[in-house]
mmCIF file of C-alpha atoms in Angstrom:
data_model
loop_
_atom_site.group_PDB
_atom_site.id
_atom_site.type_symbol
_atom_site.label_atom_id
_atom_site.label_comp_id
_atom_site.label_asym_id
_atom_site.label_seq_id
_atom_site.Cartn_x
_atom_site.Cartn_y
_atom_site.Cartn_z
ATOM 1 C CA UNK W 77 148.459 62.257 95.741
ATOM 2 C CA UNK W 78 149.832 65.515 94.100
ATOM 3 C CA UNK W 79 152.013 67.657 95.995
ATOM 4 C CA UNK W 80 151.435 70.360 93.497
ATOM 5 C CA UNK W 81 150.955 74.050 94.465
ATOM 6 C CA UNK W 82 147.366 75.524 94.998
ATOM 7 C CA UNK W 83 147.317 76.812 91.547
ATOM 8 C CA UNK W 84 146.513 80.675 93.103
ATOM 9 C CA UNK W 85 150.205 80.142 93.957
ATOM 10 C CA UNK W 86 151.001 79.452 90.428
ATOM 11 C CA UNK W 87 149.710 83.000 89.289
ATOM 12 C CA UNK W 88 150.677 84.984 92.089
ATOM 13 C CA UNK W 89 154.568 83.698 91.431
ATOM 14 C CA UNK W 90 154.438 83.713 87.446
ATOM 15 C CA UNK W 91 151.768 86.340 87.231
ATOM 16 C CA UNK W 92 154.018 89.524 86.598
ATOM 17 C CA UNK W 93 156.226 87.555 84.130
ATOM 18 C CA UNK W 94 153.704 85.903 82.060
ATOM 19 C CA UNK W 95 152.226 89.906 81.418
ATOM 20 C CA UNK W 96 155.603 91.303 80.362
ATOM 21 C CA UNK W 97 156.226 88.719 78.237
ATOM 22 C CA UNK W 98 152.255 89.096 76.933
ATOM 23 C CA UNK W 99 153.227 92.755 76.255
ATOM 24 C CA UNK W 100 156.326 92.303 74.926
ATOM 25 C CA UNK W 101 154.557 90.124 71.791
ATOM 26 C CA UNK W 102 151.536 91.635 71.367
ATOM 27 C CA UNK W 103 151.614 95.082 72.580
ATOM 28 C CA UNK W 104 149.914 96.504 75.602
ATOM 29 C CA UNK W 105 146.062 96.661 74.413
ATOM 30 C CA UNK W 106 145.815 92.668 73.845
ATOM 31 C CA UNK W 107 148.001 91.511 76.595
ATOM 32 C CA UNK W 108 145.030 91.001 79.142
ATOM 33 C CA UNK W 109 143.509 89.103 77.276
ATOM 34 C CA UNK W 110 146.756 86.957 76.024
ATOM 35 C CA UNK W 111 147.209 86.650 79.734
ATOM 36 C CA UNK W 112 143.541 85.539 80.252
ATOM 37 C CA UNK W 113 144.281 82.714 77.605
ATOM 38 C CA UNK W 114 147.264 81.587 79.260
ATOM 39 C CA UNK W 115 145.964 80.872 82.528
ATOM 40 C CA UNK W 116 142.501 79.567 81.767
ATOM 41 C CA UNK W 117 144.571 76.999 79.376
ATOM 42 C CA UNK W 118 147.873 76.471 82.167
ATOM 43 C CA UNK W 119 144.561 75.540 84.896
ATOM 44 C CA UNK W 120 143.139 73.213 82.302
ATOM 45 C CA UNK W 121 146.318 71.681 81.923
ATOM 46 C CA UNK W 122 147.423 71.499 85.673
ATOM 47 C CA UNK W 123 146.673 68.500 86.944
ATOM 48 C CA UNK W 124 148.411 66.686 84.359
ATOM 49 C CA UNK W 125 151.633 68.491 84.355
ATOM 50 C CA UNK W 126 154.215 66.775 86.042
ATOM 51 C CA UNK W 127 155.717 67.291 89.124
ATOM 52 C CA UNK W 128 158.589 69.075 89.496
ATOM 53 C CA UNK W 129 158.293 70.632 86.250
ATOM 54 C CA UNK W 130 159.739 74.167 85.084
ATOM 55 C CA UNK W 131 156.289 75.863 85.677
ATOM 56 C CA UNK W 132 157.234 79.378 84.700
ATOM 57 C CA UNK W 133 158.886 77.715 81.446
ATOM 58 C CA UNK W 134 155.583 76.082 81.135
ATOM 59 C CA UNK W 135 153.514 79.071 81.264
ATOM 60 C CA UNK W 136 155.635 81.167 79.158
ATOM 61 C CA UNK W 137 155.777 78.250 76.128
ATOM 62 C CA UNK W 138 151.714 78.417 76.818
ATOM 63 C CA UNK W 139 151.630 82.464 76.034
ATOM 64 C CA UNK W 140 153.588 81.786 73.075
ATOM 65 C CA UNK W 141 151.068 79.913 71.762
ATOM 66 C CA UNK W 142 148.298 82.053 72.798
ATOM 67 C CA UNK W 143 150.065 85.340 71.989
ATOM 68 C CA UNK W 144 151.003 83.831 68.390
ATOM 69 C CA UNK W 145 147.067 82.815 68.131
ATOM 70 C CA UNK W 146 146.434 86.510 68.870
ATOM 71 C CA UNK W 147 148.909 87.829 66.576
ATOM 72 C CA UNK W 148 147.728 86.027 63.858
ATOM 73 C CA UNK W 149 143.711 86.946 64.303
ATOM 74 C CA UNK W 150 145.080 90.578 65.004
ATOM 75 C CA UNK W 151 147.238 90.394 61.293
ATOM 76 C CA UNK W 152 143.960 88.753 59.475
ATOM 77 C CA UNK W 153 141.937 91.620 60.754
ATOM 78 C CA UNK W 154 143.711 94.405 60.688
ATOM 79 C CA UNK W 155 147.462 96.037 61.395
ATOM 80 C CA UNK W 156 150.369 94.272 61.610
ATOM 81 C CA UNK W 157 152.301 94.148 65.021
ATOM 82 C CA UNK W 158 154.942 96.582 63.604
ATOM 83 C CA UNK W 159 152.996 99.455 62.832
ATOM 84 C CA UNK W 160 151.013 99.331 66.721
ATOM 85 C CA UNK W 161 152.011 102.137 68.100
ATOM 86 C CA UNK W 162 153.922 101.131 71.332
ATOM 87 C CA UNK W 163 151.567 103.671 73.363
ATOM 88 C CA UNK W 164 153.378 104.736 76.554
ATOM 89 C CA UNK W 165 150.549 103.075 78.795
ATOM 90 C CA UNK W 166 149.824 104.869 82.561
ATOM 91 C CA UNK W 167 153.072 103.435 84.082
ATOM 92 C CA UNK W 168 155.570 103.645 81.593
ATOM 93 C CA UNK W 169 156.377 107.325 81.536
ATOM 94 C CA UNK W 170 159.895 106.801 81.084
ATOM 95 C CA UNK W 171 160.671 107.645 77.516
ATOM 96 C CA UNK W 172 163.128 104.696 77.371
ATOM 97 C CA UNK W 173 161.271 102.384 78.081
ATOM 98 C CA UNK W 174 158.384 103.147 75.532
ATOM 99 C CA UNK W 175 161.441 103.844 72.792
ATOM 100 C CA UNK W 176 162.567 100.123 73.312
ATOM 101 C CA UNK W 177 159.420 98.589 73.018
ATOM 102 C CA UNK W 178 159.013 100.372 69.678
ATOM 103 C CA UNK W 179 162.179 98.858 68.907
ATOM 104 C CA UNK W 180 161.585 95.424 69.958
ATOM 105 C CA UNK W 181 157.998 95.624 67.757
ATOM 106 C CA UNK W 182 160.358 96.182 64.962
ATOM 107 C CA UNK W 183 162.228 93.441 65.161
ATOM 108 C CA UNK W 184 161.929 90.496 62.985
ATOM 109 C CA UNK W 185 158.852 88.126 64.750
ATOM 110 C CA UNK W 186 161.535 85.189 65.301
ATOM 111 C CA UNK W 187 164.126 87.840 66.600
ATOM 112 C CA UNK W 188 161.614 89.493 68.821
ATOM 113 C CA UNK W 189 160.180 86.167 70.482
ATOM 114 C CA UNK W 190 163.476 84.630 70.888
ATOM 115 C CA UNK W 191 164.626 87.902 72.927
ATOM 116 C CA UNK W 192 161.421 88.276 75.284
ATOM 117 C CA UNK W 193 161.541 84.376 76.086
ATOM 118 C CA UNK W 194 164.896 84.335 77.151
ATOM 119 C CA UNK W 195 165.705 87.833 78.242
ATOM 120 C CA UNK W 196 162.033 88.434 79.890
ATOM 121 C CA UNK W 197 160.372 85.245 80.365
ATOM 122 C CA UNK W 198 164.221 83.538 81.699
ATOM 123 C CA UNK W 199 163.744 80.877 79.450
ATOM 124 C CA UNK W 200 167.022 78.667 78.226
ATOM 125 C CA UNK W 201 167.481 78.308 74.803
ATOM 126 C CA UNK W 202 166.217 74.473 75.046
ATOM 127 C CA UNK W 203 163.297 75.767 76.121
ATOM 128 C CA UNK W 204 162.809 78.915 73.753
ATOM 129 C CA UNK W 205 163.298 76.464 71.455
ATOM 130 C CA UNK W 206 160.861 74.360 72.112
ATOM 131 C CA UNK W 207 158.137 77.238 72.101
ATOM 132 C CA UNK W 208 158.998 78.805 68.914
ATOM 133 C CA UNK W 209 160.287 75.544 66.891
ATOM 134 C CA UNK W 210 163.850 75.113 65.492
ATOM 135 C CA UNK W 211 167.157 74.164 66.949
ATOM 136 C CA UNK W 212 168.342 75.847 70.643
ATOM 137 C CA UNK W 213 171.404 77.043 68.499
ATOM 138 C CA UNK W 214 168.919 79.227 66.215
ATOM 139 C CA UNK W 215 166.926 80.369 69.183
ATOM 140 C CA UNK W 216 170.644 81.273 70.602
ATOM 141 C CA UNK W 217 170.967 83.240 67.480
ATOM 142 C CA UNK W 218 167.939 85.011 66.914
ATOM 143 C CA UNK W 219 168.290 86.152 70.801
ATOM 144 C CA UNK W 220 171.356 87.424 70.182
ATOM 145 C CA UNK W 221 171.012 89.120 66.551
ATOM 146 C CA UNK W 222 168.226 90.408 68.107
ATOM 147 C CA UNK W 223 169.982 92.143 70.794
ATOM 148 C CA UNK W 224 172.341 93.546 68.574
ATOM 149 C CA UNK W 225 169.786 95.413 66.681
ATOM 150 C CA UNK W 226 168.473 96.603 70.239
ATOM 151 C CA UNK W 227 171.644 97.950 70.976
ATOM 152 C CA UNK W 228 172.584 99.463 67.856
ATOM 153 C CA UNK W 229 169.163 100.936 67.253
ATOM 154 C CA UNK W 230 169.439 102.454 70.848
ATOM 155 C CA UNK W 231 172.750 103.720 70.544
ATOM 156 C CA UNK W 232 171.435 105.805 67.321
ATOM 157 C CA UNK W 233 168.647 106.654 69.275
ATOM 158 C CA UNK W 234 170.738 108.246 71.980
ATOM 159 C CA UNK W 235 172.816 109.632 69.778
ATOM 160 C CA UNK W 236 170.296 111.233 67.936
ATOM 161 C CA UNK W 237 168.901 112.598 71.494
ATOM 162 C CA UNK W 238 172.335 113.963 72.061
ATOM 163 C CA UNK W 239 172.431 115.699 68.943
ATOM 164 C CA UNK W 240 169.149 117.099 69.700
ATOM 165 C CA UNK W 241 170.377 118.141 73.001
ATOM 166 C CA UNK W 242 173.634 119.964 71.237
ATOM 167 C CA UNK W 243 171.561 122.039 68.959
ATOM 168 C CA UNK W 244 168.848 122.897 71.546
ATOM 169 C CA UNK W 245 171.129 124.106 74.026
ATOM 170 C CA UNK W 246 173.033 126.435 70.651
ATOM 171 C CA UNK R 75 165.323 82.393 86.715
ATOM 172 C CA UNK R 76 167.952 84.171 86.124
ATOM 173 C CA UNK R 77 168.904 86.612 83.258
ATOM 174 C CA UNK R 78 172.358 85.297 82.461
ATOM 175 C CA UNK R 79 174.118 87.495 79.870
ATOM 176 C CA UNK R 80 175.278 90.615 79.240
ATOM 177 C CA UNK R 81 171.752 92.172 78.724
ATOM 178 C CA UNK R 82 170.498 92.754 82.442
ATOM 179 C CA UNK R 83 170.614 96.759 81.572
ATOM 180 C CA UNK R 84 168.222 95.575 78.481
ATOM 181 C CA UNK R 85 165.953 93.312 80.583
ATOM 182 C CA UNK R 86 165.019 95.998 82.946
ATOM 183 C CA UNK R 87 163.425 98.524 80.088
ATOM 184 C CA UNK R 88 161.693 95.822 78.376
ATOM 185 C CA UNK R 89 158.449 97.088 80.740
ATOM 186 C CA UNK R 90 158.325 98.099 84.145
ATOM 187 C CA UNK R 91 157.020 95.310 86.572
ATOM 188 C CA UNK R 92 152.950 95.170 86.314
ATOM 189 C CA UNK R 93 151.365 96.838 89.401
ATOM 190 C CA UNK R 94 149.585 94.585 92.164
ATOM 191 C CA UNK R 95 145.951 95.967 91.535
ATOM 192 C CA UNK R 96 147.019 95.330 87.626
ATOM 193 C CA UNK R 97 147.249 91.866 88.496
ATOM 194 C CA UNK R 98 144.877 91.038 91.176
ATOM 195 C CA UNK R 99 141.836 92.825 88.763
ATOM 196 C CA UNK R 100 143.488 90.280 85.809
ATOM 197 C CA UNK R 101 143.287 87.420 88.665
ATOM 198 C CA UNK R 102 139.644 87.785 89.200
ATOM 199 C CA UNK R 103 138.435 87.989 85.501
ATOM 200 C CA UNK R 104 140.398 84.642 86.090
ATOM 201 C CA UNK R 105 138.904 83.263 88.838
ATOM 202 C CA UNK R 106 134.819 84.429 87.310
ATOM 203 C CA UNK R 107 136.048 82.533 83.962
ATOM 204 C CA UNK R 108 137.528 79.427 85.550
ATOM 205 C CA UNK R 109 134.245 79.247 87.262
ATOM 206 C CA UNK R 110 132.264 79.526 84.470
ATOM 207 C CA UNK R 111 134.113 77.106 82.026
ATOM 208 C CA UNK R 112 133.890 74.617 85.214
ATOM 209 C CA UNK R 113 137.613 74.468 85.411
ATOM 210 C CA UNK R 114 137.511 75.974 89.572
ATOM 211 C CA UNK R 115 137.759 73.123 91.402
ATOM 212 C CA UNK R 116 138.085 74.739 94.699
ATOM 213 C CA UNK R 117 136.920 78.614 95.551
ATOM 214 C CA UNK R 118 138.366 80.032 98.280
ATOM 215 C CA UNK R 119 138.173 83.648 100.202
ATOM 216 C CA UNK R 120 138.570 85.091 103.534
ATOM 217 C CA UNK R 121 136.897 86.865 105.956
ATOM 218 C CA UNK R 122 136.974 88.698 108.605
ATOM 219 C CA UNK R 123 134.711 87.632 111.783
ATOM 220 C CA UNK R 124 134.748 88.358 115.594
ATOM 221 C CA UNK R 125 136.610 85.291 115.982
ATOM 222 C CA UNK R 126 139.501 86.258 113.709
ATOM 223 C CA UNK R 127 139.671 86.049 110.177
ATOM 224 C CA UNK R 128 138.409 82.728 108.373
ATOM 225 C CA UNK R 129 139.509 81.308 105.551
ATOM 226 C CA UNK R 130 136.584 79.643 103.616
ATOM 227 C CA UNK R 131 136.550 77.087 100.514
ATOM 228 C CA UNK R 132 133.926 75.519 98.238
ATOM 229 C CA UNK R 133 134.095 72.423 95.652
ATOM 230 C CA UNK R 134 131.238 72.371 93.303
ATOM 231 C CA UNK R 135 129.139 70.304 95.782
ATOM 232 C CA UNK R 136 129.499 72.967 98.968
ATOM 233 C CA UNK R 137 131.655 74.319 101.918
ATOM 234 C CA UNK R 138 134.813 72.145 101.655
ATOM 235 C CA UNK R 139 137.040 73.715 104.435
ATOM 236 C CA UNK R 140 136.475 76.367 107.298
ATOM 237 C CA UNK R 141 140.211 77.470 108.964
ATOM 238 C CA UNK R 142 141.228 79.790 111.315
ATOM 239 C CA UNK R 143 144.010 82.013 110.680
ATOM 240 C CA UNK R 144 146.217 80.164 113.335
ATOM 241 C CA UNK R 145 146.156 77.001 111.135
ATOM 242 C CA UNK R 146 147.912 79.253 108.273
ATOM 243 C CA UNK R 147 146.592 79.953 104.511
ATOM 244 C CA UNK R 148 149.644 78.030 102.444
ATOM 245 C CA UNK R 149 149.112 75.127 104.482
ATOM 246 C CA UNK R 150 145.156 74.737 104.344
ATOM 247 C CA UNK R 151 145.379 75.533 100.681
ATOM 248 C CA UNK R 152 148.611 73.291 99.990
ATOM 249 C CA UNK R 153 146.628 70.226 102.220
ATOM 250 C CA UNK R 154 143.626 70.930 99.671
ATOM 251 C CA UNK R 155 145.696 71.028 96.999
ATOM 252 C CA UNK R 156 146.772 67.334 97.398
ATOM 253 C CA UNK R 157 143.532 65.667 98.998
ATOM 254 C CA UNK R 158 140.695 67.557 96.715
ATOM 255 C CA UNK R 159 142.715 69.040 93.221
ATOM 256 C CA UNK R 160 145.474 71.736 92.802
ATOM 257 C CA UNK R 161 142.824 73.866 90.478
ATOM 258 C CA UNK R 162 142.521 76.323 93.508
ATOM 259 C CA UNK R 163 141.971 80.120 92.788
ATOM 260 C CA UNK R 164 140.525 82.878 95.192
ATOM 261 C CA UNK R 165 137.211 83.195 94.202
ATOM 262 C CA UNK R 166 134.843 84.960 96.376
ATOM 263 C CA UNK R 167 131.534 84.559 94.576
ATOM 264 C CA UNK R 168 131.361 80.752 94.834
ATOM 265 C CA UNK R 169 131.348 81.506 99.196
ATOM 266 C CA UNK R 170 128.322 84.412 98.863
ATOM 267 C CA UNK R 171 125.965 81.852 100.477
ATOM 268 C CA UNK R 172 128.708 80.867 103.285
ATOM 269 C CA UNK R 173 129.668 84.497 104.363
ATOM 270 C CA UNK R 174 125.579 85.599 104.056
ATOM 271 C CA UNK R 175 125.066 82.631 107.030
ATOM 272 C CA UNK R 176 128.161 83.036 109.011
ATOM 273 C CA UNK R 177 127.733 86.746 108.973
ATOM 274 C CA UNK R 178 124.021 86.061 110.397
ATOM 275 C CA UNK R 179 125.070 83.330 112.917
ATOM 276 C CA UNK R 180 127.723 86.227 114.179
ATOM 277 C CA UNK R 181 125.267 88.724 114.373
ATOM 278 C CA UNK R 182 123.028 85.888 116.288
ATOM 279 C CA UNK R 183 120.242 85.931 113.399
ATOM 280 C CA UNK R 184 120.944 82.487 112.548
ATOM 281 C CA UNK R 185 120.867 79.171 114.656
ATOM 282 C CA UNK R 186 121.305 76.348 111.890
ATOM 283 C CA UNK R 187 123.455 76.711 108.584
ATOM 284 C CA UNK R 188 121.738 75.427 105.878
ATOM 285 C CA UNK R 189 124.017 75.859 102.861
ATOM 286 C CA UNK R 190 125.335 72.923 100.789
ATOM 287 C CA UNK R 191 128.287 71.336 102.457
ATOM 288 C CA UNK R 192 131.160 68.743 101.259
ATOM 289 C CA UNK R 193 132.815 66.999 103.735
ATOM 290 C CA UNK R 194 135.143 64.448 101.501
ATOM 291 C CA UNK R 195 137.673 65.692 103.856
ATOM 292 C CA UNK R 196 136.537 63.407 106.690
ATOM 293 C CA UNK R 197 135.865 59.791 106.494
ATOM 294 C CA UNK R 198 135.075 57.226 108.354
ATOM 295 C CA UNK R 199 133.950 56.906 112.247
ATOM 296 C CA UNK R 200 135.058 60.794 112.013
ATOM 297 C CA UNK R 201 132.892 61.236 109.105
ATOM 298 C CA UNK R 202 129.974 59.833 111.143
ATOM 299 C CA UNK R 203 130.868 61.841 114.107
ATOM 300 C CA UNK R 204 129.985 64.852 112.039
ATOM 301 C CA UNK R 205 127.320 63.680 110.247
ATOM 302 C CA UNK R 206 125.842 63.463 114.081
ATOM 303 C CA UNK R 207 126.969 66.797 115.704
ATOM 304 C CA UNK R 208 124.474 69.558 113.799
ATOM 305 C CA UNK R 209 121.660 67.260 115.978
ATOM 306 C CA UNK R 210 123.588 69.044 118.840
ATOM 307 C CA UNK R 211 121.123 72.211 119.392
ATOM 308 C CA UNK R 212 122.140 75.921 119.340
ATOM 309 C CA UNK R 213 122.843 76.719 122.796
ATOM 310 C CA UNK R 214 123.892 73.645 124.108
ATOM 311 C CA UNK R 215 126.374 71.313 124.525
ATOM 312 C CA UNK R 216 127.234 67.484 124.528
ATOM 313 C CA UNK R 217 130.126 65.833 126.272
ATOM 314 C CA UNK R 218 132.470 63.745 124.617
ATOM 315 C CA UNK R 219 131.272 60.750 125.854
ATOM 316 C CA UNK R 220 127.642 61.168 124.610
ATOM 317 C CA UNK R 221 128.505 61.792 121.428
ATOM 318 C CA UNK R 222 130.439 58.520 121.369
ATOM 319 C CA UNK R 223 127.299 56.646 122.832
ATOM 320 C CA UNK R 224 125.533 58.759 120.611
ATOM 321 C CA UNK R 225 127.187 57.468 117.493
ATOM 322 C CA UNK R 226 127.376 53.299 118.544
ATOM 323 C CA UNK R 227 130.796 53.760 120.311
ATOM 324 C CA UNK R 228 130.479 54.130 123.867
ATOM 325 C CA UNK R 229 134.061 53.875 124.634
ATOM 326 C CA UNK R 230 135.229 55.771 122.010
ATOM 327 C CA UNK R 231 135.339 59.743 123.409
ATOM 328 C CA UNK R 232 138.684 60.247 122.758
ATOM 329 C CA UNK R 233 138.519 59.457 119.038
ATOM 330 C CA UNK R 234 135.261 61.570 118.844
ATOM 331 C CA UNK R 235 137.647 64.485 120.380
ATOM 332 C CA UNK R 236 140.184 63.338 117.543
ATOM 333 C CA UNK R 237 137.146 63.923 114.974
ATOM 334 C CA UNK R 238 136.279 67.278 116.425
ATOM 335 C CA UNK R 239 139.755 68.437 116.375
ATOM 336 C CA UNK R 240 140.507 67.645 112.789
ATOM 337 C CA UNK R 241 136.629 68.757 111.678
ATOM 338 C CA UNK R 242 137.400 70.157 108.584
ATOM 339 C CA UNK R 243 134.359 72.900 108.977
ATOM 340 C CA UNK R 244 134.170 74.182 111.812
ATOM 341 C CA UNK R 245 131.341 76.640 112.838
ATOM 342 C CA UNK R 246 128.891 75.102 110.574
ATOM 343 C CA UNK R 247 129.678 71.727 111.675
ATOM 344 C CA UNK R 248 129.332 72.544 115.282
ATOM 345 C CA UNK R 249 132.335 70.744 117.579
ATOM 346 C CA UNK R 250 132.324 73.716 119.682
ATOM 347 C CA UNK R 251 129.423 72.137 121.471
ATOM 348 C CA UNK R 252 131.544 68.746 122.337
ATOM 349 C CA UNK R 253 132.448 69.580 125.791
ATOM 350 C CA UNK R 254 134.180 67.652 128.464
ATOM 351 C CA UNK R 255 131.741 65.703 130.994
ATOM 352 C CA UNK R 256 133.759 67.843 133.933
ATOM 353 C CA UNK R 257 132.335 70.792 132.799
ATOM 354 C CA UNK R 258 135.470 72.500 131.341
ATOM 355 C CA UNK R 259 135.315 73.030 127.498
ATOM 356 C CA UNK R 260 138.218 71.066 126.182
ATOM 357 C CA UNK R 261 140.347 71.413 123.445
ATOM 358 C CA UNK R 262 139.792 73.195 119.711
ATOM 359 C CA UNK R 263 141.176 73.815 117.067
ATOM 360 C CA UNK R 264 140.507 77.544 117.425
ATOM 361 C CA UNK R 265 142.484 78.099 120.416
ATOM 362 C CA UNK R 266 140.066 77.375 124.056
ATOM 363 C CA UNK R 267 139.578 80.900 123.659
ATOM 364 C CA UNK R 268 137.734 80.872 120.728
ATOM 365 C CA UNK R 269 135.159 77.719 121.727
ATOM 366 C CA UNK R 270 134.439 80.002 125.061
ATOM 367 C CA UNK R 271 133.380 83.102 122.180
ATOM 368 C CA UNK R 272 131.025 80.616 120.323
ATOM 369 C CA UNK R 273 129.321 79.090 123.734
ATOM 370 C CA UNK R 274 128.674 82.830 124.789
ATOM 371 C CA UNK R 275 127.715 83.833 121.437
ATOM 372 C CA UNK R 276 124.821 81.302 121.030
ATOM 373 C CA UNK R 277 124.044 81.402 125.339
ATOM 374 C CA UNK R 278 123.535 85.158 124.883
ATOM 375 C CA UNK R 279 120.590 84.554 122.623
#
C-alpha cells in the first residue's frame, strides 16, 4: 500500500514553482507547454517514485529535462534563447522584473540553469547537480557567478536609469 | 524549500507568482491529456446537489467513489490514493455520465442508475451486500434484517448495517433504503438527515 499523495495534490503544491522555473529556461511563450511535459511525464513516473522522496526536487530535475528538450528543438528550428525577447507578459508590468529576465536569458545556459534551480526551483546544489550533470561544487559555482553577473548587470542597469533620470529632470 | 542565501531580493523578480486561473486552465489541459494517454487512473469532480455537495470519482471501469462533503475531500482522495493508485487528477469529463443521472434522479426523472460502476472498494460479504441492494425498488425500503436473510445470512443485520455504512457509492448503490425493522431509519453515512431527503425524494414521486 502507498501512502502517496493524490497526485492533484502534487500539482496544486509544486504547480506555481514548476512554471517559474519553466519560464525562467525557456521564456514565457513555451513554458505551458514545458509545464505540460513535466507533469504528464512526473504522473507516468508516480507510482514508482519512492516514498518520502523530495517531490518538488523531483519535478524540477523532470523540467530540466523537458525544458532542455525544448530548448534544443527551439535552437534547431529557429532563434536561440538569448535573442527571445523577454516580452513583459499580462502580469509582469513591473519593469524590473521583465529587465531581469532579459538578464537571466543572457546568461551563460549552465549559469542560467544553475541560478533558477537553486534560487527558483529551491533546489540544493546536490540536487542541481544532479539535473544539469557535473560536481555540486560547479553547480555552487555557476549559481553564484551567475548571480554576480545579475547583480552587476542590474546595478549598471540602475545606474543607467539614474542617469537617465538626472538628465531628464535638467 | 527555502531560498538560503543572500539572493532573496533576486528570487522575488525572477517572475511574479503564476495566477490561480493560470494554473487551474494548465491543470485541465493536464487532466484531458492524462486521460487520453491512459495515464488517469482515477477522475474525480464535485458537485453540487440538494443534498450537499458530492464528491464523485471514476477508474477506467466506472463510478469508483460517491462522498459527501462531511467525509472531507483530502481524506476520500488520500484513502483512494492508497487502495486504487495515487494517479488522481480532477477531471470532470470522465463523471459526464454520473452527474447526467444523479442530476435526473434529483430532479426525480430517474429511478435506476445505469452507468458503469466499480466497486473494488468493497469486498467480501459487504461486496455481496451491495451487489443485492439496487434489487431494493425506488420508493421502498428493506430492513436490515431482510437484507441479511436476503443475502444467506439471517443473523447477520448488523454487519449488513456495517456494509451500508462503509458503501463506497452511495446514491447509486442505494443503502438509503436499509431501514431499521422498528420503523426508524437508522444510521448513514450522510448524516440521518440526509437518508430522510432521499426517502422523501423518491416517496414524492
Amino acid at each position: 500500500m502507498s501512502d502517496k499523495l493524490p497526485f492533484s495534490e502534487v500539482v496544486s503544491r509544486h504547480g506555481a514553482t514548476v512554471l517559474l522555473v519553466c519560464r525562467a529556461v525557456v521564456g514565457p511563450v513555451d513554458a505551458d507547454d514545458a509545464w505540460s511535459e513535466t507533469f504528464v511525464s512526473a504522473l507516468r513516473a508516480y507510482p514508482a517514485l519512492p516514498a518520502g522522496a523530495n517531490v518538488e526536487a523531483w519535478l524540477v530535475t523532470i523540467a530540466h529535462r523537458k525544458a532542455i528538450d525544448l530548448l534544443r528543438k527551439a535552437r534547431r528550428s529557429a532563434t536561440p534563447m538569448a535573442d527571445v525577447p523577454a516580452a513583459p507578459t499580462r502580469r509582469t508590468d513591473d519593469p524590473s522584473v521583465v529587465d531581469l529576465r532579459r538578464l537571466l536569458a543572457r546568461l551563460p545556459e549552465r549559469q542560467r540553469l544553475a541560478v533558477v534551480y537553486h534560487y527558483v526551483g529551491g533546489l540544493p546544489y546536490a540536487e542541481v547537480a544532479a539535473a544539469m550533470g557535473g560536481s555540486p561544487d560547479a553547480a555552487r559555482r555557476a549559481a553564484a557567478d551567475g548571480i554576480a553577473r545579475l547583480r552587476k548587470a542590474e546595478s549598471i542597469t540602475a545606474r543607467g536609469e539614474t542617469a537617465r533620470a538626472r538628465e531628464g529632470r535638467s | 524549500m527555502t531560498v538560503d542565501e543572500p539572493c532573496q531580493d533576486l528570487a522575488g523578480l525572477f517572475g511574479t507568482p503564476p495566477g490561480a486561473g493560470e494554473l487551474a486552465a494548465l491543470g485541465e489541459r493536464l487532466a484531458v491529456r492524462a486521460d487520453d494517454e491512459g495515464l488517469l487512473d482515477v477522475a474525480y469532480r464535485t458537485l453540487d446537489t440538494p443534498v450537499g455537495p458530492l464528491l464523485l470519482a471514476a477508474t477506467a471501469t466506472g463510478l469508483v467513489r460517491v462522498a459527501y462533503e462531511r467525509e472531507g475531500v483530502e481524506a476520500v482522495l488520500g484513502t483512494l490514493a492508497a487502495r486504487v493508485s495515487p494517479r488522481i487528477l480532477r477531471a470532470p469529463r470522465r463523471l459526464d455520465a454520473a452527474v447526467r443521472e444523479l442530476e435526473e434522479y434529483f430532479a426525480r426523472r430517474r429511478t435506476r442508475f445505469e452507468l458503469p460502476l466499480d466497486l473494488r472498494l468493497s469486498a467480501g460479504f459487504r461486496r455481496s451486500v451491495l451487489a443485492y441492494l439496487p434489487g431494493i425498488g425506488y420508493g421502498t425500503t428493506a430492513s436490515y434484517q431482510a437484507v441479511a436473510a436476503a443475502v444467506h445470512h439471517p443473523g447477520a443485520a448488523r454487519a449488513v448495517g456495517t456494509a451500508c455504512a462503509t458503501n463506497p457509492l452511495p446514491i447509486v448503490v442505494p443503502c438509503h433504503r436499509v431501514v431499521r425493522s422498528d420503523g426508524r431509519v437508522g444510521a448513514y453515512l450522510g448524516g440521518p438527515e440526509v437518508k430522510h431527503r432521499l426517502l422523501d425524494l423518491e416517496a414524492d414521486r
